[in-house]
XYZ file of C-alpha atoms in Angstrom:
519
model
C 0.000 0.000 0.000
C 1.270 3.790 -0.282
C 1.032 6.065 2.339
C -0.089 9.121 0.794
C 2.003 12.344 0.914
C 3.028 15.602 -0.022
C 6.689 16.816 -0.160
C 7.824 20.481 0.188
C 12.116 20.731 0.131
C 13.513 24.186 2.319
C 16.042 26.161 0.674
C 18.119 24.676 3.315
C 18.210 21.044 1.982
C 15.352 19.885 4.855
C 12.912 17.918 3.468
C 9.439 17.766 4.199
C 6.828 14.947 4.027
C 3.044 15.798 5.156
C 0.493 13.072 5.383
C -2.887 14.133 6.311
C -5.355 11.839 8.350
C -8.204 13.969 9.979
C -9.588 10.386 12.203
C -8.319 11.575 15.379
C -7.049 15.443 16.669
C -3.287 14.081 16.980
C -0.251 14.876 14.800
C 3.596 13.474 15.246
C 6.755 15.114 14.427
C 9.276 12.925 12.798
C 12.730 13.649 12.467
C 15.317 11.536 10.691
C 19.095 12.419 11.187
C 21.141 10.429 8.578
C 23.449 9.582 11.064
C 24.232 6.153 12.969
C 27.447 4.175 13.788
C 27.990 3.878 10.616
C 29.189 7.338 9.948
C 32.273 7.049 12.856
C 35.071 6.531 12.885
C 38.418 5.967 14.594
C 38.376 6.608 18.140
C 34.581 8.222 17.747
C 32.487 5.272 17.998
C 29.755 5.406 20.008
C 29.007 9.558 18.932
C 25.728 8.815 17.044
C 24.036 7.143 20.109
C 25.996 9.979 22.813
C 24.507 13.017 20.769
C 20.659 11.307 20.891
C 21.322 11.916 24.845
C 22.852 15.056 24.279
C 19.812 16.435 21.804
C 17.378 16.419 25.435
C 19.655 18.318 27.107
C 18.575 21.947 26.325
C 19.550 24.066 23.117
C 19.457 28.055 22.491
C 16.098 28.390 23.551
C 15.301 24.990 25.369
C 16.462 25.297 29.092
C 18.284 22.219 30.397
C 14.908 19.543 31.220
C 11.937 21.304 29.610
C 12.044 19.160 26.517
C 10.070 16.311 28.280
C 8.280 18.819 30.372
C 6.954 20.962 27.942
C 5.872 18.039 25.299
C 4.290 16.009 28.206
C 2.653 18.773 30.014
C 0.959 19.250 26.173
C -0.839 16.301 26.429
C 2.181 14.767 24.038
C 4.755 12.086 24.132
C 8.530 12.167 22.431
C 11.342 9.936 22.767
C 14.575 8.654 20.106
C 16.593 6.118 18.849
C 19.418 5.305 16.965
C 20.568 2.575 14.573
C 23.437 1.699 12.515
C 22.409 4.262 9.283
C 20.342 7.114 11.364
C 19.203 8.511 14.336
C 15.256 9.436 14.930
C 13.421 11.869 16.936
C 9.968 11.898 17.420
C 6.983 13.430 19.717
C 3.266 12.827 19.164
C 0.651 15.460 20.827
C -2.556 17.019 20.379
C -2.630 19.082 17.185
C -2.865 22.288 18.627
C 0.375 21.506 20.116
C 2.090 21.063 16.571
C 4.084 24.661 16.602
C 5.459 23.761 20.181
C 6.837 20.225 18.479
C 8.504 22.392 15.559
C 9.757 25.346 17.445
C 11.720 22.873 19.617
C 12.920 20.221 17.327
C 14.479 22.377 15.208
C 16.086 24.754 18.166
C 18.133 21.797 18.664
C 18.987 21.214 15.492
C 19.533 25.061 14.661
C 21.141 26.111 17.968
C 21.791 22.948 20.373
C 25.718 24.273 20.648
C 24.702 27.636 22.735
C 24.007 25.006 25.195
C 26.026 22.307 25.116
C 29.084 22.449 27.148
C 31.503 20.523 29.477
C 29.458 19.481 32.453
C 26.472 18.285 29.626
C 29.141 15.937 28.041
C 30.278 14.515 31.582
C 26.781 13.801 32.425
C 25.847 12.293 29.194
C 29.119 10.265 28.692
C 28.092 8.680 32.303
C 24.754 7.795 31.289
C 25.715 6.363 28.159
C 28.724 4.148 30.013
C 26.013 3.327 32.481
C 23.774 2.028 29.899
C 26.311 -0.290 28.476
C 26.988 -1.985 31.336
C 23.296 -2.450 31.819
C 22.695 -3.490 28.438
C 25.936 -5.241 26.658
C 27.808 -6.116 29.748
C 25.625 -7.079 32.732
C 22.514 -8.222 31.260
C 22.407 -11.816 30.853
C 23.088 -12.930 27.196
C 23.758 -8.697 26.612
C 27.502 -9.363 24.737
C 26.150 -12.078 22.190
C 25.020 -8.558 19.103
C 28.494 -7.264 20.023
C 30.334 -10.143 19.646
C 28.137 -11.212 16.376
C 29.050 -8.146 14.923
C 32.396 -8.147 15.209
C 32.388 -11.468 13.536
C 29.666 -11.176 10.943
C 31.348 -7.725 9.272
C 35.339 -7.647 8.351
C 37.191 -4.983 10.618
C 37.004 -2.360 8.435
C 33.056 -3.052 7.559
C 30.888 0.439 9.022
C 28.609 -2.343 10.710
C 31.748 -3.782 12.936
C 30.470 -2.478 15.769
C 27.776 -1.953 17.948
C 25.758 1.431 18.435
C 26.588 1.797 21.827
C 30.049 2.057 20.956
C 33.338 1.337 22.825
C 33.786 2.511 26.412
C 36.728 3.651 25.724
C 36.121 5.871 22.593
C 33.349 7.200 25.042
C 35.426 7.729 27.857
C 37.793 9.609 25.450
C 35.520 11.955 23.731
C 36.575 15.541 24.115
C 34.137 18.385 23.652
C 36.203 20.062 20.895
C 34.444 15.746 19.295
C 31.357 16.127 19.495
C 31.308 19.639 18.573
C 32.746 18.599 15.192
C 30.896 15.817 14.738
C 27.352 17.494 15.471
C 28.257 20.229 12.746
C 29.331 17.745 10.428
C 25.873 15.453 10.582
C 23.615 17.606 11.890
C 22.447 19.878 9.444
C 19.096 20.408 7.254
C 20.608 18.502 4.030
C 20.931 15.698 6.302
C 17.770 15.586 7.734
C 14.234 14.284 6.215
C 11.212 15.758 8.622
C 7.724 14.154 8.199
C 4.356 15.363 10.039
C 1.383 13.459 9.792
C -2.088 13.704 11.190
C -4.663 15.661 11.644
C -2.990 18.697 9.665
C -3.133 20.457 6.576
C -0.182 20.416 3.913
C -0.294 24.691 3.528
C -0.022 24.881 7.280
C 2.910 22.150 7.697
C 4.947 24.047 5.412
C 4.336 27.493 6.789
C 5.263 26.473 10.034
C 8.303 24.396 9.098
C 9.526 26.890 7.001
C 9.239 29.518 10.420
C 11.264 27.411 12.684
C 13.818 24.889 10.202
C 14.171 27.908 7.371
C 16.452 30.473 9.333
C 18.771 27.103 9.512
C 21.506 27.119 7.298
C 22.964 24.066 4.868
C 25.609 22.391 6.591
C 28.534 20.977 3.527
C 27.356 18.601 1.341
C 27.245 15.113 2.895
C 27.213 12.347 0.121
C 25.708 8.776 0.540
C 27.751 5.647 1.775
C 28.467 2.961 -0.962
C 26.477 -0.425 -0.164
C 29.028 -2.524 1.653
C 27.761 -6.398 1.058
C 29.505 -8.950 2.564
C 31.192 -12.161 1.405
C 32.443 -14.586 4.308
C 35.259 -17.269 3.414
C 35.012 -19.317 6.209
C 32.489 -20.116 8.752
C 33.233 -17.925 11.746
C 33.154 -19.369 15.632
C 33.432 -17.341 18.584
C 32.374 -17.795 22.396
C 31.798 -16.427 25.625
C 31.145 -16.871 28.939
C 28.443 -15.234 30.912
C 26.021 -15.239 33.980
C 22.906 -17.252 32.400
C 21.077 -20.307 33.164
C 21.338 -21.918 29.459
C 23.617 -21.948 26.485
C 22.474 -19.805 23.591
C 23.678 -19.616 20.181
C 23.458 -16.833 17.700
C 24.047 -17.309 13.828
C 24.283 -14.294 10.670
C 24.577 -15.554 7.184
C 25.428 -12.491 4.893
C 22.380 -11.543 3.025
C 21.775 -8.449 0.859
C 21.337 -4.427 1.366
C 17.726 -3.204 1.736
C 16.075 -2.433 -1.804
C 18.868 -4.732 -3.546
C 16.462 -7.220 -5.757
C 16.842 -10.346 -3.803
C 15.878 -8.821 -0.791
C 11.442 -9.479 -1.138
C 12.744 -13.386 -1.817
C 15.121 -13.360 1.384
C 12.417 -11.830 3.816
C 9.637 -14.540 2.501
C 12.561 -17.075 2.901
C 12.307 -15.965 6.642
C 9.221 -16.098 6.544
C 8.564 -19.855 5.317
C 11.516 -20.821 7.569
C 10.269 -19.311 10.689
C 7.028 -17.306 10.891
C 5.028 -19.387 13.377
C 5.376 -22.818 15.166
C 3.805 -24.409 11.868
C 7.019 -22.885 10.183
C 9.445 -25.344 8.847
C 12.803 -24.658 11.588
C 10.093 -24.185 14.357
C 8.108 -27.031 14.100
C 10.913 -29.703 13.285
C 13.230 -28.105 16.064
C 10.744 -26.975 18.794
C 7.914 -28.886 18.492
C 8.650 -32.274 16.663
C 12.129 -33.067 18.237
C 12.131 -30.917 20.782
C 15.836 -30.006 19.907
C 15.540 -26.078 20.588
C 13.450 -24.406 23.604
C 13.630 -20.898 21.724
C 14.078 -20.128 18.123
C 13.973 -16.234 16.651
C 14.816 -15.332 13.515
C 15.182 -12.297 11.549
C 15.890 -10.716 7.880
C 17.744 -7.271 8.767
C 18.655 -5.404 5.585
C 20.117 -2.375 5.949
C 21.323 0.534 4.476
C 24.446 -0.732 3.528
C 24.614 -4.867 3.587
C 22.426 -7.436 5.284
C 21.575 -10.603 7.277
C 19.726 -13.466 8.185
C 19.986 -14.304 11.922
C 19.127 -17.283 13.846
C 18.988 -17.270 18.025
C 18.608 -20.700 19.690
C 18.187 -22.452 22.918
C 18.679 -25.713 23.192
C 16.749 -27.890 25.553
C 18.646 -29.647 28.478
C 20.858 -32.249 27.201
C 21.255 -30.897 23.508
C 24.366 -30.031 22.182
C 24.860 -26.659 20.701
C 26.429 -28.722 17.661
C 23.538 -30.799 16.797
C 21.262 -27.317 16.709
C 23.642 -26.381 14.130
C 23.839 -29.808 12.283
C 19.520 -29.966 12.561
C 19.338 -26.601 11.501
C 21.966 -27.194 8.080
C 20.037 -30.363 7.775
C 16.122 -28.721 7.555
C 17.794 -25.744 5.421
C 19.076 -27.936 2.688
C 15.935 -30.583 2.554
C 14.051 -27.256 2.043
C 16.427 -26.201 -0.867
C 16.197 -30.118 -2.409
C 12.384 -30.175 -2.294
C 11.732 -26.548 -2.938
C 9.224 -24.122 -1.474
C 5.660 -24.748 -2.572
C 3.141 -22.265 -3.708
C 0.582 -22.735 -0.780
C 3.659 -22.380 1.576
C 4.802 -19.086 -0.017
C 0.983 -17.421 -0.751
C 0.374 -18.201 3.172
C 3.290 -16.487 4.571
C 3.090 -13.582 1.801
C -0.678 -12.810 3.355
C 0.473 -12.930 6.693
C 3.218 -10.845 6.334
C 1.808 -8.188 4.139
C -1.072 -8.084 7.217
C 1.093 -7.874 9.744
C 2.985 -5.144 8.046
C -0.080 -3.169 7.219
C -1.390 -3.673 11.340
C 1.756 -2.461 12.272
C 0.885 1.145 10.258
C -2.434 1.901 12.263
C -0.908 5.185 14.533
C 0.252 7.800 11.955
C 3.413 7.956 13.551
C 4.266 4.617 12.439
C 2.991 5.938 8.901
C 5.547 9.245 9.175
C 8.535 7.322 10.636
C 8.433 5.055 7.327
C 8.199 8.179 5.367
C 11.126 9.535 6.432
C 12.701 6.735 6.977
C 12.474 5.359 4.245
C 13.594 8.882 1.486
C 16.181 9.444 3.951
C 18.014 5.897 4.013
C 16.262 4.558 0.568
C 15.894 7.603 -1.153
C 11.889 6.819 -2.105
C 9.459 7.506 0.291
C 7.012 5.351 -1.846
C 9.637 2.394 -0.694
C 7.152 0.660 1.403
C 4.491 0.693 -1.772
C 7.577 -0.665 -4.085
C 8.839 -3.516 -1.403
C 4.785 -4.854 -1.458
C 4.640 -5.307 -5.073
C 7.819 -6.627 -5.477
C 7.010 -9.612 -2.625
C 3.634 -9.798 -4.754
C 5.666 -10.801 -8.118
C 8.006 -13.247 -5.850
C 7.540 -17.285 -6.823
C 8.594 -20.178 -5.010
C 11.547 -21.008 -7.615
C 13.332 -17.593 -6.251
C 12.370 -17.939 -3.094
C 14.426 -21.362 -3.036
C 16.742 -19.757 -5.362
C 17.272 -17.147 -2.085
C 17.922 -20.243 -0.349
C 20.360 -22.136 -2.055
C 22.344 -18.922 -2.505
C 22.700 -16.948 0.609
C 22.587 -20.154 3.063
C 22.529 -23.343 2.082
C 26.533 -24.713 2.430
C 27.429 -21.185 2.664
C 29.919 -19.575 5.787
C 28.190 -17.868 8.529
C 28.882 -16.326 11.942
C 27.867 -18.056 15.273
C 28.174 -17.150 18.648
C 28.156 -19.580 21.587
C 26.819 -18.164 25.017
C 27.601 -20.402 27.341
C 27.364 -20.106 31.413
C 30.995 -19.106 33.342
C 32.874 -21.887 33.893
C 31.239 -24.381 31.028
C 33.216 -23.239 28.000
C 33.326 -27.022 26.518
C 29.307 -26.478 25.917
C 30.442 -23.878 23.136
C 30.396 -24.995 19.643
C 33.129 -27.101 18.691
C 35.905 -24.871 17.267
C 34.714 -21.954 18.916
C 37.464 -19.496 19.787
C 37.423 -17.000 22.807
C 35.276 -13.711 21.632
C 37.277 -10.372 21.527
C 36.360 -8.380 24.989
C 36.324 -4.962 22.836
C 34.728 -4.087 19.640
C 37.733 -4.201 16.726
C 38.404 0.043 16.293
C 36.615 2.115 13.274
C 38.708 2.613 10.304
C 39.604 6.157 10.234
C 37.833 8.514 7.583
C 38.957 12.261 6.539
C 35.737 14.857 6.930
C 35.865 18.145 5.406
C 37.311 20.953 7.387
C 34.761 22.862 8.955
C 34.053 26.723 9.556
C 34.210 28.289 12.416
C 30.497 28.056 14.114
C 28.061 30.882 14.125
C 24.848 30.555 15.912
C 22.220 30.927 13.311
C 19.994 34.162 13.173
C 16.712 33.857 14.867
C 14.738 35.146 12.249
C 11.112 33.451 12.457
C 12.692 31.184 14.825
C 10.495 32.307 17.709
C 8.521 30.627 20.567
C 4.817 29.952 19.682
C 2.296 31.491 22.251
C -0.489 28.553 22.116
C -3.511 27.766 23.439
C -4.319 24.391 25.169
C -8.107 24.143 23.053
C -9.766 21.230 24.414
C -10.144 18.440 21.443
C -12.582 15.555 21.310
C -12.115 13.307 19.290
C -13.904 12.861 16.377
C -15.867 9.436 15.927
C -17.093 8.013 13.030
C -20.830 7.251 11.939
C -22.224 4.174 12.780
C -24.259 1.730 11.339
C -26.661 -0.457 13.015
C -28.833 -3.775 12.142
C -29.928 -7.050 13.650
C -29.757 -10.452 12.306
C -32.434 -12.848 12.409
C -31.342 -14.511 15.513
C -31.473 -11.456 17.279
C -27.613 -10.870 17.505
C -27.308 -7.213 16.694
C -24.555 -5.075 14.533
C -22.741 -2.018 15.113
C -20.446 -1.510 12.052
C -18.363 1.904 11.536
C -15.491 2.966 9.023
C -11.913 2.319 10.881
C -9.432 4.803 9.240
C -7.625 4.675 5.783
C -6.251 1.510 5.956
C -6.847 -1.712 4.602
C -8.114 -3.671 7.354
C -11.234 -5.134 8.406
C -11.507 -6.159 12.169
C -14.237 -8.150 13.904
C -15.609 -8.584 17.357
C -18.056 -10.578 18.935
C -19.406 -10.136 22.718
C -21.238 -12.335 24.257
C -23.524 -11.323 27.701
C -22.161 -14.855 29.285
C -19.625 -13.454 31.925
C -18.562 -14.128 35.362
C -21.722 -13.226 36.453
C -23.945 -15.573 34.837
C -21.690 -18.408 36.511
C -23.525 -20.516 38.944
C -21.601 -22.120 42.061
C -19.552 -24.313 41.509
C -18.846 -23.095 38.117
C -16.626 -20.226 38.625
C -13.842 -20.063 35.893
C -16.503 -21.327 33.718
C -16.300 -18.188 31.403
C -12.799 -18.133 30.984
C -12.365 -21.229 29.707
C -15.342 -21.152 27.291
C-alpha cells in the first residue's frame, strides 16, 4: 500500500513529508538524522548514540529539562533512537500543540551548541557508560550482538560495531568531538522531517519553514556505498556469561535493503520461521524438541544485510547438533523446494502484519522519512509490497540455495561461566572490545556561528480542548437477534471483527466459577 504524501524541500536542503489523516485530533513530528554508527570513525564510535542523549539536554532556547516537560505537560509524548544508518526523533501530541513540536525540534537542530558544554558531556558520557553496562555487559546474554558483529562484518566493515560504541572511545571523547561531529551530521541537508495527522499540507509548510528555514545548509554530505559482505570461512566465537542456558546466535550475509533479492530473502524468513507451523520451528521446537527458543530475523540495511538465527537448546542438547539440525532442515528445504501454498500463506500474513503495524500515523511518518532518507523513495514501502507480490517459489528457493545453504556464517556460543566445553566445537574466545573504526577524513569545517533567529520564535499557544472525532455508525440485527454495530476504521486496509457475548462471570452458577474463561 502507499502512504499518501506531499513533499515540500527548504532552501536549506530539509525535506518535508506531510500526510494528512483527519480520524483523530493528533499529529507526530518525525525527524530523521542520517546519522548512525555507521558514519564514525576511529576513536569516535559510540558519537551517534551519545549526541541522541545530548539532543534532550537543552539548546538556544530549550532550558536544560523542559524538553520532556513541555511536550508532556501538552498532552504529548517524544522519545529517540538510533541505529546503525540514522538517528530518529519523534513526539506525538494534540494538534494544537504542533508549533510547540517544531519550534523545539528544530532549536536543537539550529542552535543545540549555545548550550552544550563541558558538564552536559560529563553527564551524558556517564549515562551512556552506564547504559552499556546495563545493556551489553551485565545483562544476561547482553555481549552475544556485540560479539556477532564483530564477527559477521570484516574490521574495516561500518557495521563492525555496535551502536553503543566502545567505552573507551566514550570515555575519550573531548568536547572540541562532538562539537565537530554534530556540525558535520547535523544539518538540514541531512535531515528528512515528516508530520502526519490531523494537519493540513499549507499549514505544515508554513510552520516548518518559520522554525527549520532560518537554519543554514551544513557541507554537502554524500551517501555511503552499499558494503555487502562475502564470508570465506564459517566464523566461531564464544563467551562466557552469567545465564542459566547456552544460547547460540548465527548471521549468514544476506543483501542491502532495496537490492532485488531482498522481497525473496524476507519470505525465505518467513517460510523458515514465521510461526510454530514454520518449517525450523516445528521440526526443532515442536517435533524433536531439539531447541526451547528459536527467533529469527531478515535485517537489511542501508548498507549490507543478514539473516539471523537465536537458539536455545533444551537440556541435554548439544549446541552442535542445533547447528547440524538446523543445516540439515535448510538444505531438505532447498532439495524439495518451497511450494506455492507455503509461499501465498506467509506472503498474506506478512503483508497483514505489516499493514497492522501502520495503524498510529506515527508509524505511517517514521516510514516516510525513513524510508527517502536511508532509501531515497518515500514510496519504498508501496515498491517492497509489489515486489514480494511478483516473488515465486523457484526464487524464493533460489534465495535459499544462494545466501545459506553450504554457505559460511557467523555463530556465537553463550555459554554459562565456567562451562566453556558447551560452546560450539571450534569456537574461539570472543574479543572483549569491539575491533576500532577505520579512520575517515571529513571536510574541514568553519568556524560556528549561531544561526539568526529570524522566524525562529517561541509559539504562544492555546491548550483548546479536542474531542475526538468518531465516526458514523451503522446499526442492524440479524435474524437470531444478535445485533450489529459496524463503523469505518481509518484509511487503511483492514477489516476487524468482534463478537461479545452477555455470558460473563456473572452468569456463573456455584460451583462453576472459571466457567467463562475457559469457554
Amino acid at each position: 500500500m502507499r502512504i499518501p504524501h506531499r513533499l515540500h524541500v527548504l532552501e536549506n536542503g530539509l525535506r518535508l513529508f506531510v500526510h494528512e489523516d483527519h480520524t483523530s485530533p493528533i499529529v507526530t513530528s518525525q525527524l530523521v538524522v542520517h546519522v548512525g554508527s555507521a558514519r564514525e570513525s576511529a576513536g569516535r564510535t559510540g558519537f551517534a548514540h551519545l549526541f541522541e542523549h545530548m539532543m534532550f539536554q537543552g539548546s538556544g532556547r530549550v532550558p536544560e529539562g523542559q524538553f520532556f516537560q513541555r511536550i508532556q505537560e501538552a498532552g504529548g509524548s517524544l522519545n529517540a533512537n538510533t541505529s546503525s544508518d540514522r538517528t530518529l526523533y519523534f513526539e506525538e501530541l494534540p494538534k494544537d500543540q504542533l508549533e510547540l513540536a517544531l519550534w523545539m525540534e528544530s532549536d536543537r537542530l539550529g542552535w543545540l551548541l549555545e548550550a552544550l558544554d563541558q558538564a552536559t558531556l560529563d553527564n551524558q558520557r556517564d549515562v551512556v557508560l552506564e547504559e552499556r553496562k546495563q545493556n551489553y555487559e551485565q545483562k544476561p546474554y547482553g555481549g552475544v550482538y556485540e560479539a556477532l558483529l564483530a564477527i559477521a562484518f570484516p574490521r574495516e566493515h561500518p557495521y563492525s560495531w555496535p551502536t553503543i560504541g566502545s567505552a573507551d572511545d566514550v570515555r575519550a571523547a573531548t568536547l572540541e568531538d562532538v562539537t565537530s561531529f554534530f556540525r558535520r551530521w547535523y544539518v538540514p541537508n541531512n535531515a528528512t522531517l515528516a508530520l502526519a495527522g490531523d494537519l493540513e499540507f499549507e499549514r505544515a509548510v508554513e510552520l516548518v519553514e518559520r522554525h527549520y528555514g532560518p537554519i543554514p545548509a551544513g557541507a554537502p554530505v554524500a551517501r555511503m556505498a552499499q558494503h555487502p559482505v562475502t564470508l570465506r570461512e564459517t566464523r566461531r566465537v564464544f563467551y562466557e556469561d552469567r545465564v542459566p542456558t547456552p544460547q547460540l546466535n548465527i548471521a549468514w550475509p544476506t543483501v542491502h535493503a532495496g537490492h532485488e533479492d531482498a522481497p525473496a530473502l524476507d519470505l525465505l524468513l518467513q517460510v523458515l520461521s514465521a510461526n510454530r507451523s514454520s518449517v525450523l520451528d516445528r521440526a526443532m521446537t515442536v517435533d524433536e524438541h531439539l531447541a526451547s527458543q528459536l527467533n529469527a530475523s531478515h535485517v537489511s540495511r542501508e548498507l549490507a544485510g543478514t539473516l539471523n538465527f537465536a537458539l536455545r537448546p533444551h537440556e541435554g542438547v548439544a549446541l552442535d547438533r542445533l547447528v547440524e539440525r538446523l543445516e540439515e532442515l535448510l538444505a531438505e528445504t532447498a532439495r524439495r523446494g518451497v511450494t506455492q501454498d507455503e509461499l501465498d500463506r506467509v506472503r498474506s500474513s506478512h503483508e497483514a502484519a505489516l499493514v497492522r503495524g501502520l495503524e498510529r500515523v506515527a508509524s505511517r511518518a517514521s516510514v516516510l522519512a525513513l524510508n527517502d532518507r536511508l532509501r531515497g523513495d518515500a514510496d519504498a514501502l508501496e515498491h517492497d509490497a509489489e515486489a514480494r507480490a511478483k516473488v515465486t517459489p523457484e526464487q524464493v528457493t533460489d534465495a535459499l540455495r544462494r545466501y545459506l545453504v553450504d554457505r559460511p556464517f557467523a555463530v556465537v556460543s553463550c555459554v554459562p561461566h565456567g562451562k566453556a566445553e558447551l560452546a560450539l566445537a571450534g569456537s574461539t574466545p570472543a574479543a572483549q572490545e569491539p575491533a576500532p573504526a577505520p579512520e575517515r577524513t571529513e571536510p574541514p569545517l568553519e568556524p560556528w556561528v549561531a544561526p539568526p533567529i529570524g522566524t525562529h520564535v517561541e509559539p504562544r499557544l492555546d491548550h483548546a480542548e479536542l474531542l475526538p472525532v468518531m465516526p458514523e455508525s451503522w446499526q442492524g440485527a440479524l435474524h437470531g437477534g444478535a445485533t450489529i454495530t459496524s463503523a469505518p476504521g481509518g484509511p487503511l486496509p483492514l477489516l476487524r471483527l468482534r463478537l461479545a457475548v452477555p455470558c460473563g462471570r456473572m452468569h456463573q452458577g456455584a460451583g462453576s466459577f472459571g466457567l467463562a474463561s475457559m469457554t
